[in-house]
């Protein structure tokens, strides 16, 4: 459900990029998806296939997902650690004063256009 | 939309491979929405209208809480309600019949949340002139509405006792963006393993600044605390 909404945003941005670059066919869209972005890649793929095939510009276009590992920073001991393994509590010093450095991305990295 | 700008300030970066041409974009899909939300907030500020985004799971008692809150505020503030649902207009009708204040229904067309553009389109149907407060009742869902800024000044959410005190652990983003967490259905506390203190602790783990307000929307108990918070926020914002 959530993923379908995200797909509509991707399609809107890709259409605009195609227009700006005078492109009439897109063969692939590469996404950077953070590990803790709440996006489920399989669902995103399913929603993409359904919605992209309804657009002439995107018919058959492949959605490629780069997963960005989530990293959290500890303000107390200045270390960085994997968010998925350890969560909000720093595994080195036990501090709760931590924040997410990366891993929340939902961004379009690039689009691929058939070379003619 | 801006196509990726690299350090040399060339507008579009192209790289060629054998089969495909690659156009680099590097753009968060939330970027447009965040701009729309900021623009809407600025517009509402000029008009002196405060927008509250109210979120929750389905069935947590949002509409009943709203009716009670409106009852306490309608002589003090001029307000309207926007109901967002996937379908039906039962909530908008219920609010209008119970309180007499203007209430409009938005349909999200199957979408699980409302974004800033949809909110703005909805507000076009509300007579904003002279209003102090618009309450947006977002789609009942704890995941997606948290990701999309609606252009609201403050965010509030309702968590009800039967849902369990561990919800802040399961839906961290929602709790981290809310200024107020209302705990509803306190009257059924004896029948559930809901620990209000634990719940408060979990909310504050996600958001130390969030205010937690226990209420019972059915009897109206505690609703005055939420209404007072809202009234103070509206007044403060209008003076800024």
Short mmCIF file of C-alpha atoms in Angstrom, two decimals:
data_model
loop_
_atom_site.label_atom_id
_atom_site.label_comp_id
_atom_site.label_asym_id
_atom_site.label_seq_id
_atom_site.Cartn_x
_atom_site.Cartn_y
_atom_site.Cartn_z
CA UNK A 1 0.00 0.00 0.00
CA UNK A 2 2.73 2.40 1.05
CA UNK A 3 5.01 1.24 -1.77
CA UNK A 4 2.41 2.05 -4.40
CA UNK A 5 2.33 5.66 -3.25
CA UNK A 6 6.14 5.75 -3.46
CA UNK A 7 5.99 4.33 -6.99
CA UNK A 8 3.64 7.14 -8.06
CA UNK A 9 6.21 9.67 -6.79
CA UNK A 10 9.02 7.90 -8.67
CA UNK A 11 7.00 7.88 -11.89
CA UNK A 12 6.19 11.58 -11.53
CA UNK A 13 9.88 12.47 -11.12
CA UNK A 14 11.05 10.17 -13.90
CA UNK A 15 8.46 11.63 -16.30
CA UNK A 16 9.71 15.12 -15.50
CA UNK A 17 13.35 14.09 -15.98
CA UNK A 18 12.43 12.49 -19.32
CA UNK A 19 10.71 15.69 -20.40
CA UNK A 20 13.67 17.85 -19.33
CA UNK A 21 16.06 15.63 -21.29
CA UNK A 22 13.80 15.10 -24.33
CA UNK A 23 13.70 11.35 -23.76
CA UNK A 24 10.76 9.28 -25.03
CA UNK A 25 11.70 5.87 -23.64
CA UNK A 26 13.19 4.82 -20.31
CA UNK A 27 14.59 1.30 -19.95
CA UNK A 28 15.67 1.39 -16.31
CA UNK A 29 15.39 3.41 -13.11
CA UNK A 30 18.04 3.02 -10.42
CA UNK A 31 16.95 3.76 -6.85
CA UNK A 32 18.99 4.22 -3.67
CA UNK A 33 16.90 2.71 -0.89
CA UNK A 34 18.11 2.93 2.71
CA UNK A 35 17.90 -0.17 4.86
CA UNK A 36 15.66 1.56 7.42
CA UNK A 37 13.59 3.60 4.98
CA UNK A 38 10.55 1.34 5.65
CA UNK A 39 10.40 0.44 1.95
CA UNK A 40 10.06 -3.27 1.26
CA UNK A 41 12.01 -3.82 -2.00
CA UNK A 42 9.87 -6.78 -3.17
CA UNK A 43 6.65 -4.82 -2.76
CA UNK A 44 8.21 -1.83 -4.46
CA UNK A 45 9.10 -4.04 -7.44
CA UNK A 46 5.56 -5.46 -7.63
CA UNK A 47 3.97 -2.02 -7.48
CA UNK A 48 6.50 -0.69 -10.00
CA UNK A 49 5.70 -3.43 -12.54
CA UNK A 50 1.98 -2.78 -12.23
CA UNK A 51 2.17 1.01 -12.47
CA UNK A 52 5.13 1.43 -14.86
CA UNK A 53 3.57 -0.81 -17.51
CA UNK A 54 0.62 1.58 -17.69
CA UNK A 55 2.93 4.33 -19.00
CA UNK A 56 4.26 4.36 -22.58
CA UNK A 57 7.48 5.96 -21.35
CA UNK A 58 8.12 3.23 -18.79
CA UNK A 59 6.60 0.09 -20.30
CA UNK A 60 8.96 -2.81 -19.51
CA UNK A 61 11.42 -0.52 -17.69
CA UNK A 62 13.36 -2.26 -14.95
CA UNK A 63 13.53 -0.90 -11.41
CA UNK A 64 16.99 -1.50 -9.95
CA UNK A 65 17.48 -1.12 -6.22
CA UNK A 66 20.77 -0.22 -4.51
CA UNK A 67 20.45 -0.88 -0.80
CA UNK A 68 22.17 1.69 1.41
CA UNK A 69 23.26 0.13 4.72
CA UNK A 70 21.97 2.01 7.77
CA UNK A 71 24.64 3.55 10.00
CA UNK A 72 24.05 5.26 13.35
CA UNK A 73 26.43 7.72 15.03
CA UNK A 74 27.00 7.92 18.79
CA UNK A 75 27.40 11.47 20.10
CA UNK A 76 28.98 10.29 23.34
CA UNK A 77 31.76 7.98 22.14
CA UNK A 78 31.85 9.21 18.52
CA UNK A 79 31.65 5.75 17.03
CA UNK A 80 29.59 4.56 14.09
CA UNK A 81 27.71 1.25 14.12
CA UNK A 82 25.19 -0.76 12.10
CA UNK A 83 21.64 0.42 12.88
CA UNK A 84 19.90 -2.81 11.93
CA UNK A 85 22.05 -4.91 14.30
CA UNK A 86 22.11 -2.58 17.29
CA UNK A 87 19.21 -0.10 17.00
CA UNK A 88 19.22 3.16 18.93
CA UNK A 89 21.53 2.11 21.80
CA UNK A 90 25.27 2.38 21.10
CA UNK A 91 26.87 -1.10 21.34
CA UNK A 92 30.21 0.43 22.41
CA UNK A 93 29.22 2.68 25.31
CA UNK A 94 25.49 1.99 25.89
CA UNK A 95 24.50 5.61 25.18
CA UNK A 96 21.06 6.58 23.84
CA UNK A 97 22.41 9.82 22.37
CA UNK A 98 22.63 8.53 18.84
CA UNK A 99 21.34 9.56 15.48
CA UNK A 100 21.00 8.00 12.05
CA UNK A 101 23.79 8.98 9.66
CA UNK A 102 22.43 7.21 6.60
CA UNK A 103 20.04 4.45 5.65
CA UNK A 104 16.83 6.45 5.36
CA UNK A 105 17.19 7.28 1.66
CA UNK A 106 14.45 6.92 -0.91
CA UNK A 107 16.05 8.57 -3.88
CA UNK A 108 16.22 8.19 -7.62
CA UNK A 109 19.89 7.73 -8.45
CA UNK A 110 19.66 7.69 -12.21
CA UNK A 111 17.56 6.69 -15.16
CA UNK A 112 18.67 4.59 -18.08
CA UNK A 113 17.66 5.42 -21.62
CA UNK A 114 18.05 3.06 -24.60
CA UNK A 115 20.93 4.19 -26.80
CA UNK A 116 19.71 4.75 -30.33
CA UNK B 1 12.50 19.74 -11.28
CA UNK B 2 16.20 20.31 -11.12
CA UNK B 3 18.25 17.67 -12.80
CA UNK B 4 21.29 16.71 -10.77
CA UNK B 5 23.74 19.57 -10.51
CA UNK B 6 27.33 18.47 -10.11
CA UNK B 7 30.22 20.56 -8.91
CA UNK B 8 31.00 21.90 -12.35
CA UNK B 9 27.44 23.10 -12.43
CA UNK B 10 26.65 21.29 -15.64
CA UNK B 11 22.97 20.69 -15.68
CA UNK B 12 22.71 17.06 -16.61
CA UNK B 13 25.39 14.50 -16.17
CA UNK B 14 25.43 11.88 -18.88
CA UNK B 15 27.51 8.79 -19.08
CA UNK B 16 27.46 6.36 -21.96
CA UNK B 17 27.63 2.59 -21.85
CA UNK B 18 27.14 0.25 -24.78
CA UNK B 19 23.42 -0.21 -24.57
CA UNK B 20 22.13 2.64 -22.49
CA UNK B 21 22.61 6.29 -21.78
CA UNK B 22 22.46 7.11 -18.09
CA UNK B 23 20.94 10.31 -16.77
CA UNK B 24 21.97 10.99 -13.21
CA UNK B 25 19.15 12.34 -11.03
CA UNK B 26 20.18 12.02 -7.34
CA UNK B 27 16.94 13.30 -5.95
CA UNK B 28 14.95 12.21 -2.92
CA UNK B 29 11.39 11.39 -3.85
CA UNK B 30 10.25 13.35 -0.78
CA UNK B 31 11.92 16.55 -1.96
CA UNK B 32 9.01 17.93 -4.01
CA UNK B 33 6.58 17.19 -1.21
CA UNK B 34 8.75 18.94 1.36
CA UNK B 35 8.87 22.06 -0.82
CA UNK B 36 5.09 21.94 -1.33
CA UNK B 37 4.61 21.55 2.43
CA UNK B 38 6.82 24.55 3.25
CA UNK B 39 4.99 26.66 0.67
CA UNK B 40 1.61 25.66 2.12
CA UNK B 41 2.76 26.46 5.67
CA UNK B 42 3.90 29.91 4.55
CA UNK B 43 0.59 30.54 2.80
CA UNK B 44 -1.40 29.46 5.86
CA UNK B 45 0.77 31.67 8.03
CA UNK B 46 -0.11 34.69 5.89
CA UNK B 47 -3.78 33.85 6.23
CA UNK B 48 -3.47 33.24 9.98
CA UNK B 49 -4.76 29.66 9.78
CA UNK B 50 -3.23 26.95 11.95
CA UNK B 51 -3.22 23.44 10.44
CA UNK B 52 -3.14 20.43 12.76
CA UNK B 53 -2.38 17.02 11.25
CA UNK B 54 -4.08 14.34 13.35
CA UNK B 55 -3.00 10.76 12.76
CA UNK B 56 -3.70 7.32 14.24
CA UNK B 57 -4.45 3.68 13.48
CA UNK B 58 -7.95 2.91 12.17
CA UNK B 59 -10.41 2.62 15.05
CA UNK B 60 -8.42 4.50 17.67
CA UNK B 61 -11.22 7.02 18.17
CA UNK B 62 -10.03 9.99 16.11
CA UNK B 63 -13.47 11.16 15.09
CA UNK B 64 -14.94 10.84 18.59
CA UNK B 65 -11.92 12.67 20.06
CA UNK B 66 -12.38 15.40 17.47
CA UNK B 67 -16.06 15.86 18.25
CA UNK B 68 -15.26 16.26 21.97
CA UNK B 69 -12.35 18.63 21.24
CA UNK B 70 -14.42 20.77 18.88
CA UNK B 71 -17.13 21.01 21.54
CA UNK B 72 -14.59 22.61 23.88
CA UNK B 73 -13.04 24.92 21.27
CA UNK B 74 -15.80 26.08 18.99
CA UNK B 75 -16.72 29.12 21.08
CA UNK B 76 -13.07 30.17 21.34
CA UNK B 77 -11.70 29.48 17.87
CA UNK B 78 -13.19 29.52 14.39
CA UNK B 79 -12.44 26.10 13.01
CA UNK B 80 -13.06 23.61 10.22
CA UNK B 81 -12.28 19.94 9.73
CA UNK B 82 -10.92 18.06 6.74
CA UNK B 83 -11.44 14.31 6.78
CA UNK B 84 -9.17 12.15 4.64
CA UNK B 85 -10.18 8.58 3.90
CA UNK B 86 -9.71 6.12 1.13
CA UNK B 87 -13.48 6.11 0.58
CA UNK B 88 -16.88 7.12 2.12
CA UNK B 89 -17.96 10.35 3.81
CA UNK B 90 -19.21 8.93 7.12
CA UNK B 91 -16.62 10.79 9.20
CA UNK B 92 -17.26 14.22 7.66
CA UNK B 93 -21.00 13.74 8.09
CA UNK B 94 -20.60 12.62 11.70
CA UNK B 95 -18.51 15.68 12.56
CA UNK B 96 -20.90 18.08 10.87
CA UNK B 97 -23.98 16.58 12.53
CA UNK B 98 -22.40 16.44 15.98
CA UNK B 99 -20.73 19.85 16.03
CA UNK B 100 -22.23 21.99 13.27
CA UNK B 101 -18.83 23.17 12.10
CA UNK B 102 -17.75 23.04 8.42
CA UNK B 103 -16.38 19.65 7.55
CA UNK B 104 -15.22 18.37 4.21
CA UNK B 105 -14.27 14.91 3.09
CA UNK B 106 -11.22 14.16 0.97
CA UNK B 107 -10.79 10.88 -0.85
CA UNK B 108 -7.24 9.75 -1.37
CA UNK B 109 -8.14 7.45 -4.25
CA UNK B 110 -6.66 4.36 -2.65
CA UNK B 111 -3.54 6.14 -1.37
CA UNK B 112 -2.56 5.38 2.19
CA UNK B 113 -1.64 8.93 3.15
CA UNK B 114 -2.18 12.56 2.30
CA UNK B 115 0.64 14.67 0.89
CA UNK B 116 1.03 18.45 0.87
CA UNK B 117 -0.45 18.89 -2.61
CA UNK B 118 -3.55 16.85 -1.73
CA UNK B 119 -3.90 18.87 1.48
CA UNK B 120 -3.68 22.13 -0.47
CA UNK B 121 -6.31 20.94 -2.94
CA UNK B 122 -8.56 20.04 -0.01
CA UNK B 123 -8.03 23.45 1.61
CA UNK B 124 -9.16 25.10 -1.65
CA UNK B 125 -12.63 23.83 -0.76
CA UNK B 126 -12.57 25.28 2.74
CA UNK B 127 -13.50 28.93 3.23
CA UNK B 128 -10.26 29.87 5.00
CA UNK B 129 -10.98 33.56 5.49
CA UNK B 130 -11.53 34.27 9.14
CA UNK B 131 -10.62 30.74 10.26
CA UNK B 132 -8.14 30.16 13.10
CA UNK B 133 -7.74 26.42 12.89
CA UNK B 134 -8.15 23.59 10.41
CA UNK B 135 -7.86 20.05 11.74
CA UNK B 136 -6.85 17.48 9.17
CA UNK B 137 -7.89 13.96 10.08
CA UNK B 138 -5.35 11.91 8.12
CA UNK B 139 -5.92 8.38 6.81
CA UNK B 140 -5.91 5.83 9.66
CA UNK B 141 -2.42 4.38 9.30
CA UNK B 142 0.76 4.61 11.38
CA UNK B 143 3.28 4.14 8.59
CA UNK B 144 2.81 6.28 5.51
CA UNK B 145 1.34 9.52 6.89
CA UNK B 146 4.50 9.87 8.99
CA UNK B 147 6.65 10.12 5.88
CA UNK B 148 4.75 12.85 4.11
CA UNK B 149 4.73 16.38 5.48
CA UNK B 150 1.22 17.77 4.93
CA UNK B 151 2.17 21.39 5.53
CA UNK B 152 0.76 21.26 9.06
CA UNK B 153 2.10 23.44 11.87
CA UNK B 154 1.87 20.62 14.43
CA UNK B 155 1.37 16.87 14.31
CA UNK B 156 -0.66 14.92 16.82
CA UNK B 157 -1.50 11.25 17.02
CA UNK B 158 -3.96 9.12 18.93
CA UNK B 159 -3.00 5.74 20.32
CA UNK B 160 -5.75 3.71 21.97
CA UNK B 161 -5.35 1.33 24.91
CA UNK B 162 -6.37 -1.87 23.02
CA UNK B 163 -3.54 -1.28 20.51
CA UNK B 164 -0.89 -1.91 23.18
CA UNK B 165 1.80 0.18 24.86
CA UNK B 166 4.55 -1.10 22.55
CA UNK B 167 3.31 0.77 19.45
CA UNK B 168 6.06 3.44 19.76
CA UNK B 169 8.64 0.67 19.38
CA UNK B 170 6.92 -0.75 16.29
CA UNK B 171 6.23 2.53 14.50
CA UNK B 172 9.18 4.73 15.53
CA UNK B 173 8.89 7.31 12.75
CA UNK B 174 5.28 8.19 13.57
CA UNK B 175 6.12 8.81 17.22
CA UNK B 176 9.25 10.77 16.40
CA UNK B 177 7.36 13.37 14.34
CA UNK B 178 4.41 13.95 16.71
CA UNK B 179 4.27 16.91 19.09
CA UNK B 180 1.47 15.30 21.06
CA UNK B 181 0.53 11.67 21.65
CA UNK B 182 -3.03 11.26 22.95
CA UNK B 183 -3.74 7.93 24.66
CA UNK B 184 -7.42 7.22 24.16
CA UNK B 185 -9.86 4.67 25.67
CA UNK B 186 -8.38 4.97 29.15
CA UNK B 187 -11.75 3.66 30.47
CA UNK B 188 -10.95 0.12 29.23
CA UNK B 189 -7.54 0.03 30.91
CA UNK B 190 -8.62 -2.68 33.44
CA UNK B 191 -9.30 -5.11 30.61
CA UNK B 192 -5.99 -4.78 28.75
CA UNK B 193 -2.33 -5.31 29.53
CA UNK B 194 -1.58 -1.72 28.69
CA UNK B 195 1.04 -0.03 30.84
CA UNK B 196 0.64 3.77 30.56
CA UNK B 197 4.04 4.45 32.18
CA UNK B 198 5.84 2.08 29.81
CA UNK B 199 4.01 3.67 26.91
CA UNK B 200 5.16 7.13 27.96
CA UNK B 201 8.71 5.86 28.34
CA UNK B 202 8.65 4.33 24.82
CA UNK B 203 7.21 7.54 23.32
CA UNK B 204 9.98 9.58 24.94
CA UNK B 205 12.63 7.18 23.64
CA UNK B 206 11.48 8.18 20.16
CA UNK B 207 10.77 11.79 20.91
CA UNK B 208 11.78 13.32 24.27
CA UNK B 209 9.74 16.48 23.54
CA UNK B 210 6.41 14.76 22.83
CA UNK B 211 3.62 15.53 25.26
CA UNK B 212 1.57 12.47 26.30
CA UNK B 213 -2.10 13.10 27.17
CA UNK B 214 -4.33 10.26 28.48
CA UNK B 215 -8.02 10.71 27.64
CA UNK B 216 -11.33 8.93 27.30
CA UNK B 217 -13.06 10.38 24.25
CA UNK B 218 -16.33 8.60 25.06
CA UNK B 219 -16.77 10.33 28.43
CA UNK B 220 -14.71 13.39 27.56
CA UNK B 221 -12.28 12.83 30.43
CA UNK B 222 -8.89 14.44 29.77
CA UNK B 223 -9.97 15.92 26.44
CA UNK B 224 -9.75 19.40 28.00
CA UNK B 225 -5.98 18.96 28.33
CA UNK B 226 -5.65 18.26 24.62
CA UNK B 227 -8.03 21.11 23.73
CA UNK B 228 -6.04 23.49 25.93
CA UNK B 229 -2.77 22.44 24.28
CA UNK B 230 -4.29 23.08 20.86
CA UNK B 231 -5.76 26.45 21.86
CA UNK B 232 -2.40 27.59 23.29
CA UNK B 233 -0.53 26.44 20.19
CA UNK B 234 -2.92 28.26 17.84
CA UNK B 235 -2.67 31.50 19.85
CA UNK B 236 1.09 31.30 20.11
CA UNK B 237 1.48 30.65 16.39
CA UNK B 238 -0.77 33.54 15.44
CA UNK B 239 1.32 35.89 17.56
CA UNK B 240 4.67 34.81 16.10
#
